[in-house]
PDB file of C-alpha atoms in Angstrom:
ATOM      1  CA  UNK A  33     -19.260 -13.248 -29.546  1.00 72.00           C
ATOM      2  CA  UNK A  34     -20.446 -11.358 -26.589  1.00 80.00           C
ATOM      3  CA  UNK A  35     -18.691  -8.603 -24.667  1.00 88.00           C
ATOM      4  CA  UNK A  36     -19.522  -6.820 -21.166  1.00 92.00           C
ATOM      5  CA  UNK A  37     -19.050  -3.136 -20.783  1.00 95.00           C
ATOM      6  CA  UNK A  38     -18.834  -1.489 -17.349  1.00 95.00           C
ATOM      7  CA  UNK A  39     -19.599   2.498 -17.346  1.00 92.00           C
ATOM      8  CA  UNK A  40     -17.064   4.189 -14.976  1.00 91.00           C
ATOM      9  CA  UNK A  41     -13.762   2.443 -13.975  1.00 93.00           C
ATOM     10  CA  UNK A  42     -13.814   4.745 -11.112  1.00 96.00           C
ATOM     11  CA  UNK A  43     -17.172   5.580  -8.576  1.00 97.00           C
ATOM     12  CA  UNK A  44     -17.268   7.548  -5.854  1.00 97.00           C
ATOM     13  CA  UNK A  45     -20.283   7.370  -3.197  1.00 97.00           C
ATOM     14  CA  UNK A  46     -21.242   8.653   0.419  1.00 97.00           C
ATOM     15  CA  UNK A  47     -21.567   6.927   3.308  1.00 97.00           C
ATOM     16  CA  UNK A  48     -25.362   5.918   3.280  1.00 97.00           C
ATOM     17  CA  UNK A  49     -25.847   7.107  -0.183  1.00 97.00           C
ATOM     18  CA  UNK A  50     -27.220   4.978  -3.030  1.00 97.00           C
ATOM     19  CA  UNK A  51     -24.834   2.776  -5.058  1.00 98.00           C
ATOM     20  CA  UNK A  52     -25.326   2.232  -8.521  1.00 98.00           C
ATOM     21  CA  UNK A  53     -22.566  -0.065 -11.189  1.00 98.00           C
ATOM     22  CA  UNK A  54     -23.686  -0.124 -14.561  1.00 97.00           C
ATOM     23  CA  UNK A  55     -23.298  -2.628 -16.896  1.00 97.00           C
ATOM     24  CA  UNK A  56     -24.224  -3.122 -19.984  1.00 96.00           C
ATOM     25  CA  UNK A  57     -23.530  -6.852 -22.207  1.00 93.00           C
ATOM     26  CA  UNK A  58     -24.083  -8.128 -25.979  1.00 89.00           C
ATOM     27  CA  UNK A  59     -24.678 -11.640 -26.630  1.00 79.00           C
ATOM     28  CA  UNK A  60     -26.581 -13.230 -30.280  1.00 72.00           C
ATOM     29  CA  UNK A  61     -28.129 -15.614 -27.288  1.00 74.00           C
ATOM     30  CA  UNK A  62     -30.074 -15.381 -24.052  1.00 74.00           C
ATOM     31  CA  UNK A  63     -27.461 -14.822 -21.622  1.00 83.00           C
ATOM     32  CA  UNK A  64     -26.915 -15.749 -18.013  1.00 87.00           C
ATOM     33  CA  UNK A  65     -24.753 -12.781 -16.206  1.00 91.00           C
ATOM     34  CA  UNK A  66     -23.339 -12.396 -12.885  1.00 93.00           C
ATOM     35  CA  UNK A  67     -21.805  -9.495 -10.674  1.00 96.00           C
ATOM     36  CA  UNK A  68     -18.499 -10.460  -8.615  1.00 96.00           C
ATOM     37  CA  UNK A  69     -16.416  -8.535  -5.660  1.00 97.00           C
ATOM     38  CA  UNK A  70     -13.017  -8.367  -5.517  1.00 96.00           C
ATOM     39  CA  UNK A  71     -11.766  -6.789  -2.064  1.00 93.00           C
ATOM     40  CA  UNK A  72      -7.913  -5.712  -1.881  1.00 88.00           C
ATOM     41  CA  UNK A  73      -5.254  -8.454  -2.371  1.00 84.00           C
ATOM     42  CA  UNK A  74      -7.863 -11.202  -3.079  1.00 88.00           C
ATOM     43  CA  UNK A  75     -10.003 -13.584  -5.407  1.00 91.00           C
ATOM     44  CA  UNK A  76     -13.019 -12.379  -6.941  1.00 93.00           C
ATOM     45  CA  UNK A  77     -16.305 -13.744  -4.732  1.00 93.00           C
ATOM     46  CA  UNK A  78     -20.137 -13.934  -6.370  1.00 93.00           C
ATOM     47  CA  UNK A  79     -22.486 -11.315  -5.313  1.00 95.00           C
ATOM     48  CA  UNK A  80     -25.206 -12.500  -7.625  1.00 94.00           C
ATOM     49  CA  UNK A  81     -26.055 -14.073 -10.655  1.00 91.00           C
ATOM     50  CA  UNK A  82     -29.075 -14.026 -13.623  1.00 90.00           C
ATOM     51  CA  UNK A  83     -29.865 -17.340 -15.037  1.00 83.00           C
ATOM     52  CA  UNK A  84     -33.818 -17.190 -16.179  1.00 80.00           C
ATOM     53  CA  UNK A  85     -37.331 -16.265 -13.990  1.00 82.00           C
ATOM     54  CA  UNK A  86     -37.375 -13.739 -12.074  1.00 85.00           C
ATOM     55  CA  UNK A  87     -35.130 -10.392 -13.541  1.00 88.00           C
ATOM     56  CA  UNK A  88     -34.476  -8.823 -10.580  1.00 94.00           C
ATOM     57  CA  UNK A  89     -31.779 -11.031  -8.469  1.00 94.00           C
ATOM     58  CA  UNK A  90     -31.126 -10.268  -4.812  1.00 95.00           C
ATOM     59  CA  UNK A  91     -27.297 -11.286  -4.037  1.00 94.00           C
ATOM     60  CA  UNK A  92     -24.959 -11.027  -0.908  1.00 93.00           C
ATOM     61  CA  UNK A  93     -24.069  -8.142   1.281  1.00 93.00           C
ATOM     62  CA  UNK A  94     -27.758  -6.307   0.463  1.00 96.00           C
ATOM     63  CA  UNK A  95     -26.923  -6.177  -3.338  1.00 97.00           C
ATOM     64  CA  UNK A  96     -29.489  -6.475  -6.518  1.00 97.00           C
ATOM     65  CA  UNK A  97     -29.211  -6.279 -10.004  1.00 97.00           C
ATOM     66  CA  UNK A  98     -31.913  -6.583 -12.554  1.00 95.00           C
ATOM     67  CA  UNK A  99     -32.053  -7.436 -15.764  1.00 93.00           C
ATOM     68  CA  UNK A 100     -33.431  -5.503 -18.140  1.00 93.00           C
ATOM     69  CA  UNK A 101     -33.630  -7.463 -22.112  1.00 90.00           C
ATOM     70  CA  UNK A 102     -34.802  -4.491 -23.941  1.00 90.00           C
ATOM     71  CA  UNK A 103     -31.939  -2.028 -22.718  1.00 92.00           C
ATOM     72  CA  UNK A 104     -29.188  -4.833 -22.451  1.00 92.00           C
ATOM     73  CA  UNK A 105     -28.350  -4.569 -19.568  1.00 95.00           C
ATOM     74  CA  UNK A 106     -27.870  -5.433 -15.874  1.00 96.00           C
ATOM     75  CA  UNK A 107     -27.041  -2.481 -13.306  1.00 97.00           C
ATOM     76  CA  UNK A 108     -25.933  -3.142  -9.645  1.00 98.00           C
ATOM     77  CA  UNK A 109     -27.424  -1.456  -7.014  1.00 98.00           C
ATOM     78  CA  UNK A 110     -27.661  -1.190  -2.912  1.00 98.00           C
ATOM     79  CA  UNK A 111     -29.885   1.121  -1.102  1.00 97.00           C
ATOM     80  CA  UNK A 112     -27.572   2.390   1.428  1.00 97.00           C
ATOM     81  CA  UNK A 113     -23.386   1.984   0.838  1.00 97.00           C
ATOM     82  CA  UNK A 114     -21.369   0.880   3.785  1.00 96.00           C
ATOM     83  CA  UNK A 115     -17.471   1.537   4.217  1.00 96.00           C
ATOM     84  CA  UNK A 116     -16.895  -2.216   3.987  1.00 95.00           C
ATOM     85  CA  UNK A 117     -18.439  -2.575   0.234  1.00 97.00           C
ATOM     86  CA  UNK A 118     -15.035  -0.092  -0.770  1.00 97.00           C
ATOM     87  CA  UNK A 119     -14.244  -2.693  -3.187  1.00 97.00           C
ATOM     88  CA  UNK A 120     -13.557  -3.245  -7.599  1.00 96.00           C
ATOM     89  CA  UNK A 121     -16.762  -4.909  -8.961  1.00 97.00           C
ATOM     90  CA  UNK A 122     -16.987  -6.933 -12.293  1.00 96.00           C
ATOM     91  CA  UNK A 123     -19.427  -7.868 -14.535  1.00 95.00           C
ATOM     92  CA  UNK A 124     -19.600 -10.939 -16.520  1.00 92.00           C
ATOM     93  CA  UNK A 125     -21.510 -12.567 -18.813  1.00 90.00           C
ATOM     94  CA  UNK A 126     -21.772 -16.553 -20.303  1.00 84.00           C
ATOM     95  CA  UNK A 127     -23.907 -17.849 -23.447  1.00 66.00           C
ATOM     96  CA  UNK A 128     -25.871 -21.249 -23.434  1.00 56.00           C
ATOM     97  CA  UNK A 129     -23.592 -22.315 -25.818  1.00 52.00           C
ATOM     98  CA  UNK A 130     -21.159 -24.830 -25.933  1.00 47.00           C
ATOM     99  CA  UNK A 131     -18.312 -22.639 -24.203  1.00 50.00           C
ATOM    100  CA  UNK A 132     -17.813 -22.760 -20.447  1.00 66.00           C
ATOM    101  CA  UNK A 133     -16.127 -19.632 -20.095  1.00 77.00           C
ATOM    102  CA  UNK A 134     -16.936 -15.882 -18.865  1.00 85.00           C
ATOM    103  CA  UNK A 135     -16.203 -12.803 -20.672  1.00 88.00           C
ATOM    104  CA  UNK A 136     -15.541  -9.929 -17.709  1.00 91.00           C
ATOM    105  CA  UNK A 137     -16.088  -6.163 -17.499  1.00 92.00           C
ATOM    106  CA  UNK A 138     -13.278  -4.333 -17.675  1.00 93.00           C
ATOM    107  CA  UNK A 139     -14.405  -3.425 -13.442  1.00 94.00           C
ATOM    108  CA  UNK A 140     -15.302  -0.192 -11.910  1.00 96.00           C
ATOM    109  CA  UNK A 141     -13.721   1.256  -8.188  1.00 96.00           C
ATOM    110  CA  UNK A 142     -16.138   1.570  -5.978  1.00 97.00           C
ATOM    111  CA  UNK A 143     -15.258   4.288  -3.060  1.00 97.00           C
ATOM    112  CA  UNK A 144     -16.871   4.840  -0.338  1.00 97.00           C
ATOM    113  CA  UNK A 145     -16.516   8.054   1.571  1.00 96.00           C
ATOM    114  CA  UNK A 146     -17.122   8.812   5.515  1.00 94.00           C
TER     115      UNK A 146
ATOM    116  CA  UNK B 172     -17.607 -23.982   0.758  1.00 71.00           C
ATOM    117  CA  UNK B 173     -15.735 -24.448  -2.288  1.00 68.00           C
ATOM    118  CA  UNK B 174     -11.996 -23.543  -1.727  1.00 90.00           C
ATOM    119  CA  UNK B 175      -9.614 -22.855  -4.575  1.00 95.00           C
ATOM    120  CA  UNK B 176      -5.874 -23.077  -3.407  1.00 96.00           C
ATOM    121  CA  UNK B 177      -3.016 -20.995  -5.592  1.00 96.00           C
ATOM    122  CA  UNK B 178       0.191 -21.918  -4.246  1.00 90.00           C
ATOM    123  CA  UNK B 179       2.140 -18.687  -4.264  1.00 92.00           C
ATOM    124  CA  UNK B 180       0.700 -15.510  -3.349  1.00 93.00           C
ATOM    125  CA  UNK B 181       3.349 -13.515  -4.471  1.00 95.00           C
ATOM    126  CA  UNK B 182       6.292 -14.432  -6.855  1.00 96.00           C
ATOM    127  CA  UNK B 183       9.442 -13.219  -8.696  1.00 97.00           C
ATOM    128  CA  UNK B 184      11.111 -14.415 -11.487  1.00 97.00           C
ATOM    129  CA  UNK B 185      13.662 -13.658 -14.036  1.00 97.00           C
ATOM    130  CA  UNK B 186      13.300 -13.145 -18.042  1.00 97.00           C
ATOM    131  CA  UNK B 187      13.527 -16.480 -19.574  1.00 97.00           C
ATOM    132  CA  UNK B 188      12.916 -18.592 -16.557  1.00 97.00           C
ATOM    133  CA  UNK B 189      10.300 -21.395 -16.886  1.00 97.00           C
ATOM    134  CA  UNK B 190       7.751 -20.629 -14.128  1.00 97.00           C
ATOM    135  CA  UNK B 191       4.616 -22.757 -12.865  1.00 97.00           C
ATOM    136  CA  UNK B 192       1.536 -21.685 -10.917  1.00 97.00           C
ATOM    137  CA  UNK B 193      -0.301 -23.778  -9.613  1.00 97.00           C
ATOM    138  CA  UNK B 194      -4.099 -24.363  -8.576  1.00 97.00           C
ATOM    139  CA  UNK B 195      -5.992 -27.102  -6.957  1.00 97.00           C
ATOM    140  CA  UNK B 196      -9.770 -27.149  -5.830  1.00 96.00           C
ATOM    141  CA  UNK B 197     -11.342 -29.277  -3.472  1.00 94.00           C
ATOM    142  CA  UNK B 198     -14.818 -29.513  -4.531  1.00 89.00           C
ATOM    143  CA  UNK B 199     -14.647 -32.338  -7.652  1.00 90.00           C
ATOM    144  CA  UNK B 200     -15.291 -29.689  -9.833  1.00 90.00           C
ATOM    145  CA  UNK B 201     -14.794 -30.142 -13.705  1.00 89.00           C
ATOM    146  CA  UNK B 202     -14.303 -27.159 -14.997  1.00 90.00           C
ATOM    147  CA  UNK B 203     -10.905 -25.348 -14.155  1.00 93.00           C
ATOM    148  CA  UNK B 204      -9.870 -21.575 -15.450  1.00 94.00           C
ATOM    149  CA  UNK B 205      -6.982 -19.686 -15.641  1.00 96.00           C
ATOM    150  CA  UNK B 206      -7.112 -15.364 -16.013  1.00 96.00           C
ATOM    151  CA  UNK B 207      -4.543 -13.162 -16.031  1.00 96.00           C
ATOM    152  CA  UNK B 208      -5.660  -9.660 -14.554  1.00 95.00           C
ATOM    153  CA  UNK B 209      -4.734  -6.578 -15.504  1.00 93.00           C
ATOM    154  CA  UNK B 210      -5.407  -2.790 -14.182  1.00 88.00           C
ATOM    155  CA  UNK B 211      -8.113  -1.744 -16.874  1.00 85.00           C
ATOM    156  CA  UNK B 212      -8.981  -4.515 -18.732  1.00 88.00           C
ATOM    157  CA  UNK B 213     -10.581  -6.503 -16.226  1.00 89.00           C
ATOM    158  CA  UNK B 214      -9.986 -10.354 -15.955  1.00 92.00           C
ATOM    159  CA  UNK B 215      -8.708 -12.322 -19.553  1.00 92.00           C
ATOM    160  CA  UNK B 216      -8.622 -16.003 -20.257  1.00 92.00           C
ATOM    161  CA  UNK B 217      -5.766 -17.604 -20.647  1.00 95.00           C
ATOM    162  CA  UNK B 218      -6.845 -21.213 -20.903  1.00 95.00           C
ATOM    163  CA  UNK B 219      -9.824 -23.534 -19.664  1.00 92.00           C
ATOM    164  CA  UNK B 220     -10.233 -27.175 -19.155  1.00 93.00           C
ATOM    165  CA  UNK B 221     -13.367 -29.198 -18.582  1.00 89.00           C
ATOM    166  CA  UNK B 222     -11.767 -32.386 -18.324  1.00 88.00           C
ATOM    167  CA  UNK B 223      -8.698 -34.127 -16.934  1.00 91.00           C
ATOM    168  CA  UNK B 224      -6.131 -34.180 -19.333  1.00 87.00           C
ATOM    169  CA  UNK B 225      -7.984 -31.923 -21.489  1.00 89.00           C
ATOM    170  CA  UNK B 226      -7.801 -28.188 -22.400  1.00 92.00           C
ATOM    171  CA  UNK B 227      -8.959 -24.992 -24.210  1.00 91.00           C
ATOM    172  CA  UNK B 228      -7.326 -21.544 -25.248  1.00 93.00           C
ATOM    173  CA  UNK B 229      -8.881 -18.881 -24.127  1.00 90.00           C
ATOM    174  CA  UNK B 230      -8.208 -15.195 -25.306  1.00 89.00           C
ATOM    175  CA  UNK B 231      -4.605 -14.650 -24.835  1.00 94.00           C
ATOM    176  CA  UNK B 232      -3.017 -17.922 -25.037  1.00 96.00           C
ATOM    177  CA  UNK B 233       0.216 -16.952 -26.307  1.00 96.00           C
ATOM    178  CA  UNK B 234       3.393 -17.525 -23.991  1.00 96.00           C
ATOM    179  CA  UNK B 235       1.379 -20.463 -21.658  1.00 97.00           C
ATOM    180  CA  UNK B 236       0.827 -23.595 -21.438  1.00 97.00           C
ATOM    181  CA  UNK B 237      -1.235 -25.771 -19.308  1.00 97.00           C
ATOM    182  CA  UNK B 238      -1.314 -29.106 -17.581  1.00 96.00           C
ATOM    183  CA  UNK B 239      -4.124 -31.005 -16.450  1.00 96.00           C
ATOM    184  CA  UNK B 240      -2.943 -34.114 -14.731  1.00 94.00           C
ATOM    185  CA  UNK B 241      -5.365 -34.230 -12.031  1.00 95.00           C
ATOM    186  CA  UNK B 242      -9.187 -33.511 -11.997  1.00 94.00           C
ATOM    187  CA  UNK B 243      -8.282 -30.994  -9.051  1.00 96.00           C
ATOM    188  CA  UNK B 244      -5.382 -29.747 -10.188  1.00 97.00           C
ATOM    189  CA  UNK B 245      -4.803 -27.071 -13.240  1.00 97.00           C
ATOM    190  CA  UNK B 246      -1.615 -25.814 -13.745  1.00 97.00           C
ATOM    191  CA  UNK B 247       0.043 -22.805 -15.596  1.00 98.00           C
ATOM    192  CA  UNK B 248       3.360 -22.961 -17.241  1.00 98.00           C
ATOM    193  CA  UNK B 249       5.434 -19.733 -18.310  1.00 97.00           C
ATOM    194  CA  UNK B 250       7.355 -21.496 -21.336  1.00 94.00           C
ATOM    195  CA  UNK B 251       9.699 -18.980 -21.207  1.00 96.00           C
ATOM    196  CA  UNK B 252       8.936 -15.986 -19.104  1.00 97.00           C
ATOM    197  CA  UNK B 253       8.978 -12.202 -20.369  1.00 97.00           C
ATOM    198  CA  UNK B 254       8.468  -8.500 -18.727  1.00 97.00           C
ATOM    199  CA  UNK B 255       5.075  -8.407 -20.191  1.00 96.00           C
ATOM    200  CA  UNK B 256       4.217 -11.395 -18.460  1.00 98.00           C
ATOM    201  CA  UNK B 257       4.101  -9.271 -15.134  1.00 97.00           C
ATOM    202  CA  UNK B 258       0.319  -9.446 -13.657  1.00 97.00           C
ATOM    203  CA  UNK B 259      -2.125 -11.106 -11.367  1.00 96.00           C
ATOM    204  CA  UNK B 260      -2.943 -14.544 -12.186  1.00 97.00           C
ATOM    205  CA  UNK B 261      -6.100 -15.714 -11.132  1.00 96.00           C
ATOM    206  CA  UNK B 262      -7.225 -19.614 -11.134  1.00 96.00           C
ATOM    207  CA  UNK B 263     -11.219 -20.672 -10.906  1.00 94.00           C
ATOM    208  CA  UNK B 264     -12.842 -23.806 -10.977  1.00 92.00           C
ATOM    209  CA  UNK B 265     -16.571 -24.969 -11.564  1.00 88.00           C
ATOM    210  CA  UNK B 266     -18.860 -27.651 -11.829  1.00 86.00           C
ATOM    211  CA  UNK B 267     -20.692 -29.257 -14.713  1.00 79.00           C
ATOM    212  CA  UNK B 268     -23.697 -28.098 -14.037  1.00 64.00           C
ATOM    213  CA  UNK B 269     -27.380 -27.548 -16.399  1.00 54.00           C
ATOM    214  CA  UNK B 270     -26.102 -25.285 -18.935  1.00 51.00           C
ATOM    215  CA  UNK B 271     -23.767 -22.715 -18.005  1.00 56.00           C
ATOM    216  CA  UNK B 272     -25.117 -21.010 -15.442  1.00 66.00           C
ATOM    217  CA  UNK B 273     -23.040 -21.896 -12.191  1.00 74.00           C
ATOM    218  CA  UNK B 274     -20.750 -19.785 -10.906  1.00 83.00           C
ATOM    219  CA  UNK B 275     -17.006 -20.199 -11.154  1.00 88.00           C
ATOM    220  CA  UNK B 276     -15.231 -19.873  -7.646  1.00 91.00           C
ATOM    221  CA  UNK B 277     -11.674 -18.411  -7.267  1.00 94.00           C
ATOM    222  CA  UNK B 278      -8.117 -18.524  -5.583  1.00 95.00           C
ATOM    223  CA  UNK B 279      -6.831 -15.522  -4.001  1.00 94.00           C
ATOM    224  CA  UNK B 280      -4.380 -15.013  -6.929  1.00 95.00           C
ATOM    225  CA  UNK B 281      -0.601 -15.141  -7.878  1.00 96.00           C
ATOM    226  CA  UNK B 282       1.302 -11.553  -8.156  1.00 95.00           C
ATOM    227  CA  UNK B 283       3.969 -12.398 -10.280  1.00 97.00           C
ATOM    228  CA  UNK B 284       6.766 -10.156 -11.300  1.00 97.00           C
ATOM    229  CA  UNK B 285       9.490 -10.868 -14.001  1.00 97.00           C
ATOM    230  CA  UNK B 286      12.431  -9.144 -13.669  1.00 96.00           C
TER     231      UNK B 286
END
């Protein structure tokens, strides 16, 4: 079974300021993992996603995440926040096994302040 | 771009009402999803199909049903709808692809409140 834990429901950054989502996953398998955005009063949209190579994964909107075997786990990060990334984040994780499906994060807030 | 379509963005029913949602993509994809979302605990599966006419409980299966008539259509059925069925519903869709690694792509979401 594998499960996705996001550290802080609730994060609070400066205009400018670095931004920084944890999460951390467990999977018995190598696992492919992705970060989505969900802005107010609609879907979730892909920021980025791990499959194999490279471990640190440039997404959308100035986004990155790396991913990091040894400490499990596959933090979110952007250099400079903007008002516009005020948004819930959610990480998720899939085996290469036979199941299809995602297990999610359980999110985390992001707020951006002026 | 891939474009998931929920057909109600907001809806209201009563306790004990039969209620559908329904989804339909536009990209041929194989793989259809239905979540429920809740404040806190993040997105749960309800049910998943990866073929017409076929389908797959997910975490929290209890009180749904689905249908799978269509490749591009996935629906959700509320057998009988309860209180604690209030939530977001969320439908994705994605293709067969080399593994599992591609992305799922979803609707905007169904608030639905039962009253």
């Amino acid at each position: 079974a594998q499960s996705v834990t996001q550290l802080g429901s609730h994060v609070s950054v400066s205009e400018g300021a670095l931004v920084l989502l944890r999460c951390n996953y467990s999977s018995s398998v190598p696992p492919y993992l992705f970060w989505y955005v969900q802005y107010p009063n609609q879907g979730l949209q892909l920021l980025l996603k791990y499959t194999t190579g490279a471990t640190l994964v440039k997404g959308i909107n100035g986004f990155e995440a790396e991913f990091k075997k040894s400490e499990t786990s596959f933090h979110l990060t952007k250099p400079s926040a903007h008002m516009s990334d005020a948004a819930e984040y959610f990480c998720a994780v899939s085996d290469h096994g036979s199941a299809r499906q995602l297990t999610f994060g359980s999110g985390t807030q992001l707020t951006v302040l002026p | 771009d891939v474009k998931v379509t929920q057909s109600s963005r907001y809806l209201v029913k009563r306790t004990g009402e039969k209620v559908f949602l329904e989804c339909v993509q536009d990209m041929d994809h194989e793989n259809m999803f239905w979540y429920r979302q809740d404040p806190g605990l993040g997105l749960r599966l309800i049910y998943f199909s990866y073929d017409v006419k076929m389908k797959e409980k997910g975490d929290i299966p209890e009180g749904y049903s689905v249908s799978r008539e269509k490749k591009e259509r996935f629906s959700l059925i509320l057998e009988s709808a309860s209180t604690n069925q209030t939530s977001m519903y969320l439908c994705a869709s994605s293709p067969s692809g080399q593994g599992h690694n591609q992305p799922q792509h979803f609707g905007d979401g169904t608030r639905l409140s039962i009253l």
